[in-house]
Short mmCIF file of C-alpha atoms in Angstrom, two decimals:
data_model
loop_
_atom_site.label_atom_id
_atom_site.label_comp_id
_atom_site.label_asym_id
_atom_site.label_seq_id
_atom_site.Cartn_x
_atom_site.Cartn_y
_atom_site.Cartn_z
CA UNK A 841 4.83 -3.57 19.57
CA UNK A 842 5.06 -2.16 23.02
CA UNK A 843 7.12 -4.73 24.17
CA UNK A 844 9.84 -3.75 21.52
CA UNK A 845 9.85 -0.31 22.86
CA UNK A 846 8.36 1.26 20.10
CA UNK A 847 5.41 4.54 20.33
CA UNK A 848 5.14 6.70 17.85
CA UNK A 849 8.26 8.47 16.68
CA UNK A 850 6.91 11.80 15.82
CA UNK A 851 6.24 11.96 19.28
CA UNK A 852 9.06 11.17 20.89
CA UNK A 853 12.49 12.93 21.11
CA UNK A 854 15.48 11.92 19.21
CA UNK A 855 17.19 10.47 22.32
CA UNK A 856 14.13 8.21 22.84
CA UNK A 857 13.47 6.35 20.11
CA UNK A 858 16.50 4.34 20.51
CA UNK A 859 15.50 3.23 23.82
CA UNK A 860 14.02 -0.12 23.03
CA UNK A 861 13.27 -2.09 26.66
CA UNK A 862 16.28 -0.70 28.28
CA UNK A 863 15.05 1.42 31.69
CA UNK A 864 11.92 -0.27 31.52
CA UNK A 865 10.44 -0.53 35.59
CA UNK A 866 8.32 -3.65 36.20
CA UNK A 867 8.22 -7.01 35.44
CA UNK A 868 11.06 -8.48 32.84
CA UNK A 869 9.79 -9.62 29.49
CA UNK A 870 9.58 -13.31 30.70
CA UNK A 871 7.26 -12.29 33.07
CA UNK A 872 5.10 -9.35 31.60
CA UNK A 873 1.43 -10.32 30.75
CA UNK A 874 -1.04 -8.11 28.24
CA UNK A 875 -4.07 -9.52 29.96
CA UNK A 876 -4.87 -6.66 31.79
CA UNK A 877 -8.39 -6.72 33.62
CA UNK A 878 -10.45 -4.10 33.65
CA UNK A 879 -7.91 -2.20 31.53
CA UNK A 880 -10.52 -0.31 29.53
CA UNK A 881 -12.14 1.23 32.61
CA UNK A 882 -9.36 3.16 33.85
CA UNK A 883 -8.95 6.28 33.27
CA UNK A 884 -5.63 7.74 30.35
CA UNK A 885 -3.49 8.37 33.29
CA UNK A 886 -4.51 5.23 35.13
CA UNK A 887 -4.15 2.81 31.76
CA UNK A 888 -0.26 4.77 30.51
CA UNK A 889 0.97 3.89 34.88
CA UNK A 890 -0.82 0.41 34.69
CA UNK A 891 1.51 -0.17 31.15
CA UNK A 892 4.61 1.37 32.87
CA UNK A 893 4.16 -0.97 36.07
CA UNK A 894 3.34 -4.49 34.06
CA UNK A 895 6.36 -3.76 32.46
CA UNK A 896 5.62 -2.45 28.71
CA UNK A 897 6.75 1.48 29.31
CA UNK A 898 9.99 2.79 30.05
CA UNK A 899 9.63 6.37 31.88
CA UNK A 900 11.09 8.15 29.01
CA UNK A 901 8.40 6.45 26.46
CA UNK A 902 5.74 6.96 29.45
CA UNK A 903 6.89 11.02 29.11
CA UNK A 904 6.77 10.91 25.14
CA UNK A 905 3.28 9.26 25.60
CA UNK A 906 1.68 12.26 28.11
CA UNK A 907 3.74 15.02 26.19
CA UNK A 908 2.59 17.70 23.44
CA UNK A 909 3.17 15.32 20.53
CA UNK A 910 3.98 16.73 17.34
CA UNK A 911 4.53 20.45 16.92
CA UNK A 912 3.49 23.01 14.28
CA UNK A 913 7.13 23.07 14.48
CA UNK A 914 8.13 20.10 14.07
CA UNK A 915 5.21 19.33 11.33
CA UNK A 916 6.69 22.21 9.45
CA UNK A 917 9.95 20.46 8.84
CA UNK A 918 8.00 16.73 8.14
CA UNK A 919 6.11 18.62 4.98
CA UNK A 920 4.97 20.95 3.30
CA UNK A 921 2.35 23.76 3.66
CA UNK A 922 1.67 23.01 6.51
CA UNK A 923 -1.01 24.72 8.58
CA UNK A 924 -1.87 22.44 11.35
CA UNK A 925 -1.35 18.74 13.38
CA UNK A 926 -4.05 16.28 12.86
CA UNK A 927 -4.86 14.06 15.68
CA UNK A 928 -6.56 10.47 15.74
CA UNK A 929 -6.53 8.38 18.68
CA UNK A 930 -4.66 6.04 19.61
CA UNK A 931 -5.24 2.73 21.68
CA UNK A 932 -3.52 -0.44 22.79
CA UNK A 933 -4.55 -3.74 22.09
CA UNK A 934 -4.19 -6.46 24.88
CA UNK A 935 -3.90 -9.85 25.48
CA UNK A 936 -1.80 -10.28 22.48
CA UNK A 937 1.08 -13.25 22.55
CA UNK A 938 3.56 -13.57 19.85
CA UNK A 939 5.72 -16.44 19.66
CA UNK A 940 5.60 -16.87 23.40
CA UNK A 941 5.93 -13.28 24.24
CA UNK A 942 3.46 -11.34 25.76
CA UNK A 943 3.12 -7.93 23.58
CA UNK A 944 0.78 -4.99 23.98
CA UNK A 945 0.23 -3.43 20.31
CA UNK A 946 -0.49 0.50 19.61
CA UNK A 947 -3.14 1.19 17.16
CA UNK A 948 -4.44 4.40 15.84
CA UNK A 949 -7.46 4.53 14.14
CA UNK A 950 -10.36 6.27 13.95
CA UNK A 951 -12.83 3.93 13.98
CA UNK A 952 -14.59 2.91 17.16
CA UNK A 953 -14.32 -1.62 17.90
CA UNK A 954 -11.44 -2.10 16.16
CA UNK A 955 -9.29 -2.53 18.93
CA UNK A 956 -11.68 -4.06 21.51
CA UNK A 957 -11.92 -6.89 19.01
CA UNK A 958 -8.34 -7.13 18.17
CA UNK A 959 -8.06 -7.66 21.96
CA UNK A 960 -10.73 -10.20 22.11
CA UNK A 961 -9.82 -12.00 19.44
CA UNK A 962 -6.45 -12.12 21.33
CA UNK A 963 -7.67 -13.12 24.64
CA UNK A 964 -9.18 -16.42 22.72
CA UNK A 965 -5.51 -17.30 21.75
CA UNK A 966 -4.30 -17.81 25.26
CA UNK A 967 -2.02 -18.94 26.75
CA UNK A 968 -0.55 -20.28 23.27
CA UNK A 969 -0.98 -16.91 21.31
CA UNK A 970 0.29 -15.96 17.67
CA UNK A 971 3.55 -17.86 15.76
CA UNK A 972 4.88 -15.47 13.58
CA UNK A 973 8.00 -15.66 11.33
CA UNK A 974 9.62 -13.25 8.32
CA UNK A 975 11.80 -13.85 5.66
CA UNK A 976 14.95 -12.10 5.02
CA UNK A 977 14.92 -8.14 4.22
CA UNK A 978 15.18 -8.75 0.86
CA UNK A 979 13.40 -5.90 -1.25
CA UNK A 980 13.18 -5.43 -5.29
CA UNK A 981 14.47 -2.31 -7.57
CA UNK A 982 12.92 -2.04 -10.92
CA UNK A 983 14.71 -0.68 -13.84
CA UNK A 984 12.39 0.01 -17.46
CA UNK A 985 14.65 -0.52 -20.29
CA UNK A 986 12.96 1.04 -23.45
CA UNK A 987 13.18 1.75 -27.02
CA UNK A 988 15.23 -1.26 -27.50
CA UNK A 989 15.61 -2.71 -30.97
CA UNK A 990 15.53 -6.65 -30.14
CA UNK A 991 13.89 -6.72 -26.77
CA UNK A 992 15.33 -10.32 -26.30
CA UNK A 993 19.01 -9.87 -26.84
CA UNK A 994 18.39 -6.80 -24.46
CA UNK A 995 17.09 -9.38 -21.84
CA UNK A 996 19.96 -11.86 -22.84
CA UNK A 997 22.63 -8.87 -22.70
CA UNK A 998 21.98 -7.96 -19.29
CA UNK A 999 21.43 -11.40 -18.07
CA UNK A 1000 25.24 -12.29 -18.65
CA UNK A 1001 25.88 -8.44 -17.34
CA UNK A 1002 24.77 -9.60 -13.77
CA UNK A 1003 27.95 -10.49 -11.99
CA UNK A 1004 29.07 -7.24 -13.15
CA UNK A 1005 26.08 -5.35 -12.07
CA UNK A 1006 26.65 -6.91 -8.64
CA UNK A 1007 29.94 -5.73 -7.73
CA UNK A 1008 29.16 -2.42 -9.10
CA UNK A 1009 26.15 -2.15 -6.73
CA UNK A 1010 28.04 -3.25 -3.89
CA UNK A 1011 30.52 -0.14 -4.66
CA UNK A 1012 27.12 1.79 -4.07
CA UNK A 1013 26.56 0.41 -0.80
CA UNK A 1014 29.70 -0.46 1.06
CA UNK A 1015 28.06 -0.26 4.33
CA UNK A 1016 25.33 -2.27 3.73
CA UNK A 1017 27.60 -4.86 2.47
CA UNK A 1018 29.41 -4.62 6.03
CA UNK A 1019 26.35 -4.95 7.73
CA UNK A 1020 25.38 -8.31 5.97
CA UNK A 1021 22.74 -6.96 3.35
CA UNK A 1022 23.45 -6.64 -0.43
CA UNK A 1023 22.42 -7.65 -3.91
CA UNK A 1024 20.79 -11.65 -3.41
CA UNK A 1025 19.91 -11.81 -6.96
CA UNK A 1026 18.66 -10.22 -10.45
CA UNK A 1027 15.73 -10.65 -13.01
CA UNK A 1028 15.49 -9.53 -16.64
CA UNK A 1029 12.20 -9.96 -18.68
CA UNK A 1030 10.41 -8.81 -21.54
CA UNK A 1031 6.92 -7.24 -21.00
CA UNK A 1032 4.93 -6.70 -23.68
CA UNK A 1033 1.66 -3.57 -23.38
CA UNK A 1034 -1.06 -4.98 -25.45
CA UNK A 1035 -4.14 -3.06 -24.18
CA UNK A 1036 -6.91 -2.54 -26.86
CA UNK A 1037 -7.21 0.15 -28.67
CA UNK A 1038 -3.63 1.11 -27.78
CA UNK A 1039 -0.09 0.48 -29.66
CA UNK A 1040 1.94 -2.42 -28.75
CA UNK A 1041 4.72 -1.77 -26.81
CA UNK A 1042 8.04 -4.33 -26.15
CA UNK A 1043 10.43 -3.21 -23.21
CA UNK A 1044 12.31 -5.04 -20.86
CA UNK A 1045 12.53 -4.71 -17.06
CA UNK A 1046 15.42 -5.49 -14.88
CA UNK A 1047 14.20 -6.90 -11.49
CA UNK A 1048 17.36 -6.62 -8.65
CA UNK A 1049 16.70 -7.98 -5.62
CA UNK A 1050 18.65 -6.43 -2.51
CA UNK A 1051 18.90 -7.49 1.12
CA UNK A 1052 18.10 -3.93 3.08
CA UNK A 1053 19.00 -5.26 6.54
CA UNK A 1054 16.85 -2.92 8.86
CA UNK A 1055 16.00 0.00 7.07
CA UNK A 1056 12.48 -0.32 4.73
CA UNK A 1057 14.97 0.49 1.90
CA UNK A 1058 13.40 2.52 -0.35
CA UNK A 1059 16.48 5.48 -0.41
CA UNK A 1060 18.70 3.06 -0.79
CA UNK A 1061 17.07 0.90 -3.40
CA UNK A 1062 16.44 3.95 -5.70
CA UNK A 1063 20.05 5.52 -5.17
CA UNK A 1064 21.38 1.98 -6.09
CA UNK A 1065 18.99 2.13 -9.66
CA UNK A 1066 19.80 5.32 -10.19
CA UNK A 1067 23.58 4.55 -10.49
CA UNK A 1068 23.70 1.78 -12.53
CA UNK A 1069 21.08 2.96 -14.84
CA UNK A 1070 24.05 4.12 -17.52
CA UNK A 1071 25.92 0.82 -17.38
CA UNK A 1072 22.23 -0.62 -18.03
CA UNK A 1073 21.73 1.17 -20.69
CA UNK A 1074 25.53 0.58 -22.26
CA UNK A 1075 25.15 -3.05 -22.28
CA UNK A 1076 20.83 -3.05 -23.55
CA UNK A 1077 21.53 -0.57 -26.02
CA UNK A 1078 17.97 0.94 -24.42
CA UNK A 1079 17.10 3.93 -22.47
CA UNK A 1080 16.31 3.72 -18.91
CA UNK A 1081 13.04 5.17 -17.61
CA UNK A 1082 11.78 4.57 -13.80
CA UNK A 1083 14.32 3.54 -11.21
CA UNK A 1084 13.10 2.96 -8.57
CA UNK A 1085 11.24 0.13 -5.76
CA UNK A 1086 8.68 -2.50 -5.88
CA UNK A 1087 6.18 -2.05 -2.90
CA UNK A 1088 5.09 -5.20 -4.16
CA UNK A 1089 7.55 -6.96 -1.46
CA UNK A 1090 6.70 -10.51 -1.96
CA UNK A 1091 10.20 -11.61 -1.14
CA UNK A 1092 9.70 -9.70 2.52
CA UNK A 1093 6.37 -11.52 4.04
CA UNK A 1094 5.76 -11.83 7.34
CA UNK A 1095 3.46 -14.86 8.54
CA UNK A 1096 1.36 -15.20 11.19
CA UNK A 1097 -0.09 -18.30 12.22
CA UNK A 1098 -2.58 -19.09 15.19
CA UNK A 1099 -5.00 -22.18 16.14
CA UNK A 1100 -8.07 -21.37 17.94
CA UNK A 1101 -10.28 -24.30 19.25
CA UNK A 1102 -14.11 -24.69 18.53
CA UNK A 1103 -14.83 -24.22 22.71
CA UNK A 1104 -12.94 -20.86 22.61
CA UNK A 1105 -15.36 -19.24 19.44
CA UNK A 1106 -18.69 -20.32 21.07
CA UNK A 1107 -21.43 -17.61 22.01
CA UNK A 1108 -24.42 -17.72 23.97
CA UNK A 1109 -26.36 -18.40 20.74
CA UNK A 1110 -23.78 -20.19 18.35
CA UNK A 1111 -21.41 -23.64 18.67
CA UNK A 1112 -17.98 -22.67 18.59
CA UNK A 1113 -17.89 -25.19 15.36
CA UNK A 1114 -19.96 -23.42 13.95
CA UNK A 1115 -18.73 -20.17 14.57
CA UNK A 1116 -15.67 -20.95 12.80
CA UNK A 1117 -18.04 -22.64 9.66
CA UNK A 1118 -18.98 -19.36 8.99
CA UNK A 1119 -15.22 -17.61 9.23
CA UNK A 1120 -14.12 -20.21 6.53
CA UNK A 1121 -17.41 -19.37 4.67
CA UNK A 1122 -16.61 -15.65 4.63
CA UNK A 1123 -13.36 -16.43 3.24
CA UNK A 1124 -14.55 -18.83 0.58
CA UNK A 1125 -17.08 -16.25 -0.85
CA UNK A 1126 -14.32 -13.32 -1.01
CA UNK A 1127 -12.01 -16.15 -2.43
CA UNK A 1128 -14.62 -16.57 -5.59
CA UNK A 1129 -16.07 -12.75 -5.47
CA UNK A 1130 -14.10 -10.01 -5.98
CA UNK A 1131 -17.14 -7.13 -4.40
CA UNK A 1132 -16.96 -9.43 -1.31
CA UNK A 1133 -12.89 -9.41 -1.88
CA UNK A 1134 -12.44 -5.73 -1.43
CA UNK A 1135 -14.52 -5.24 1.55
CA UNK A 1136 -12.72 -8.69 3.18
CA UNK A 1137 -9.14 -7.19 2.61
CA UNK A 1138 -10.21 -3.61 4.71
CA UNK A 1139 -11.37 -5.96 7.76
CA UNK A 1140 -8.05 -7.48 7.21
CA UNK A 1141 -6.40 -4.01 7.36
CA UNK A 1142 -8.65 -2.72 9.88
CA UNK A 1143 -6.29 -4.67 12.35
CA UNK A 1144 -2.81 -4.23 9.92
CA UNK A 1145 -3.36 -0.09 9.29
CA UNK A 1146 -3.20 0.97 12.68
CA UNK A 1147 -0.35 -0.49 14.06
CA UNK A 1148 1.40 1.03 10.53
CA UNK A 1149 0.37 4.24 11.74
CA UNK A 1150 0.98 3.96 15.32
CA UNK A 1151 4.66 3.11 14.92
CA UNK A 1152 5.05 5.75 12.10
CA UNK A 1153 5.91 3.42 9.09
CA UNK A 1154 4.28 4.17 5.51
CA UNK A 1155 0.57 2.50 5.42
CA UNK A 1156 0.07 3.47 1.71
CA UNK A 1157 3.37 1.08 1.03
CA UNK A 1158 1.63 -1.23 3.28
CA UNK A 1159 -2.19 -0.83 1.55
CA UNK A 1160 -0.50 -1.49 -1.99
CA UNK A 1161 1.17 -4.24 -1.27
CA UNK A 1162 -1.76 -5.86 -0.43
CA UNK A 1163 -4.23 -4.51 -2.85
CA UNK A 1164 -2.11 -7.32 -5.86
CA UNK A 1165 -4.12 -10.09 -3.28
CA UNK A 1166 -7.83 -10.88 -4.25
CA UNK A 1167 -8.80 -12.31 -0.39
#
């Protein structure tokens, strides 16, 4: 979100993207509003000063915004074989409040209403806007134990192993320990691959499930897996295959909540009522068909996607962990 500070990071210089609100000209976040009229007339240059002066931009974010962007360069050193910079545009959504804060949200995307109706959609939530809440920054590492004789004892072994396995992952990450993250708790079970036509298969998986503070903490969930794996495999009497994270971060929602009444949903043509009939009906028939399902979830992540992008973060994690939910 804008008001956090945050643009794109590829674009913007080292010594920016630690700026956060600090500098920022204009109103103070108490009194910054998104609801911009006639934002979408202006013209770039007109739209990036209208953001700095309401109180959203700092200058140094407003620079990074009008600037080259990514380099060839700079690409160069992000991946590999490279041979040029793709653009896609990107746009801000307005009118957005979030747990009494008025935000103005980046998206990038390529395709055309998206945004206007993320911005509509926000204007009918005024003045009371979006509650949203997370739980703690608690991600999961996944180690497959295989080739174990008696898959149960296996599980039962490293189930009384998990004190030990705690202070021994804490070694691994003194400083995340300092910071207030750390191991919050471990799973062992026995899965069993039964699909036809193929040979059963009994392994066990141990789940551990580590507070990552800020960072996503993929780097240091695998390092962590990676290390133990030989203690694992000591006490299973197994060999470890993959180490590694879970994008399936069901222990790391975020929830957003918003009320919208009938009068605010009405239409020249349609009751507000029954406006929001036909929302809940849309729902209901993804809920029991899983065609309608697929095509629901990408209108949900027509609004999630670009954001992902626009702050730089990894939409494929994003897109697969919500692909496990039918609607």
């Amino acid at each position: 979100l804008l008001a956090a500070g945050s643009v794109p990071s590829a674009a913007l210089p080292a010594q920016i993207r630690t700026t956060g609100t600090r500098g920022m000209s204009g109103p103070s976040r108490g009194e910054r509003s998104s609801r911009l009229s006639k934002f979408h007339s202006l013209g770039i240059p007109a739209r990036i000063d209208t953001l700095e002066s309401a109180g959203f931009l700092t200058p140094e974010q407003k620079a990074a915004l009008t600037g080259a962007g990514l380099t060839l360069d700079g690409a160069d050193s992000m991946v590999e074989n490279v041979v040029a910079v793709f653009g896609l545009p990107m746009g801000v959504s307005l009118n957005m409040v979030v747990n009494g804060t008025d935000v103005v949200v980046p998206m990038v995307v390529e395709e055309p209403s998206v945004v206007a109706a993320v911005s509509n959609v926000a204007r009918m939530t005024r003045p009371e806007g979006f509650v949203a809440s997370s739980d703690d920054p608690v991600m999961i590492g996944q180690m497959h134990v295989r080739h174990v004789a008696d898959p149960s004892a296996a599980k039962a072994a490293l189930e009384a192993a998990f004190p030990a396995f705690t202070a021994m992952a804490h070694e691994i990450q003194p400083n995340l320990v300092k910071r207030g993250g750390g191991i919050r708790g471990w799973e062992a079970k026995v899965l069993v691959y039964d699909e036809p036509g193929e040979v059963r298969e009994e392994s066990v998986v141990l789940n551990f499930f580590m507070d990552c503070r800020d960072a996503m903490g993929a780097n240091m969930i695998n390092t962590t897996a990676e290390r133990l794996a030989g203690e694992v495999e000591r006490v299973s009497g197994g060999k470890v295959g993959l180490k590694i994270l879970s994008n399936l971060a069901d222990r790391r929602l975020v929830r957003c909540k918003v009320l919208i009444p009938f009068d605010r949903l009405a239409t020249k043509n349609m009751e507000g009522k029954d406006v929001a009939e036909g929302i809940a009906a849309a729902y209901r028939f993804a809920y029991a068909d899983p065609h309608r399902a697929c095509t629901h979830n990408k209108g949900v992540m027509n609004g999630i996607d670009p954001v992902i992008l626009a702050t730089g973060n990894d939409w494929r994690a994003i897109e697969a962990g919500a692909h496990p939910h039918p609607a």
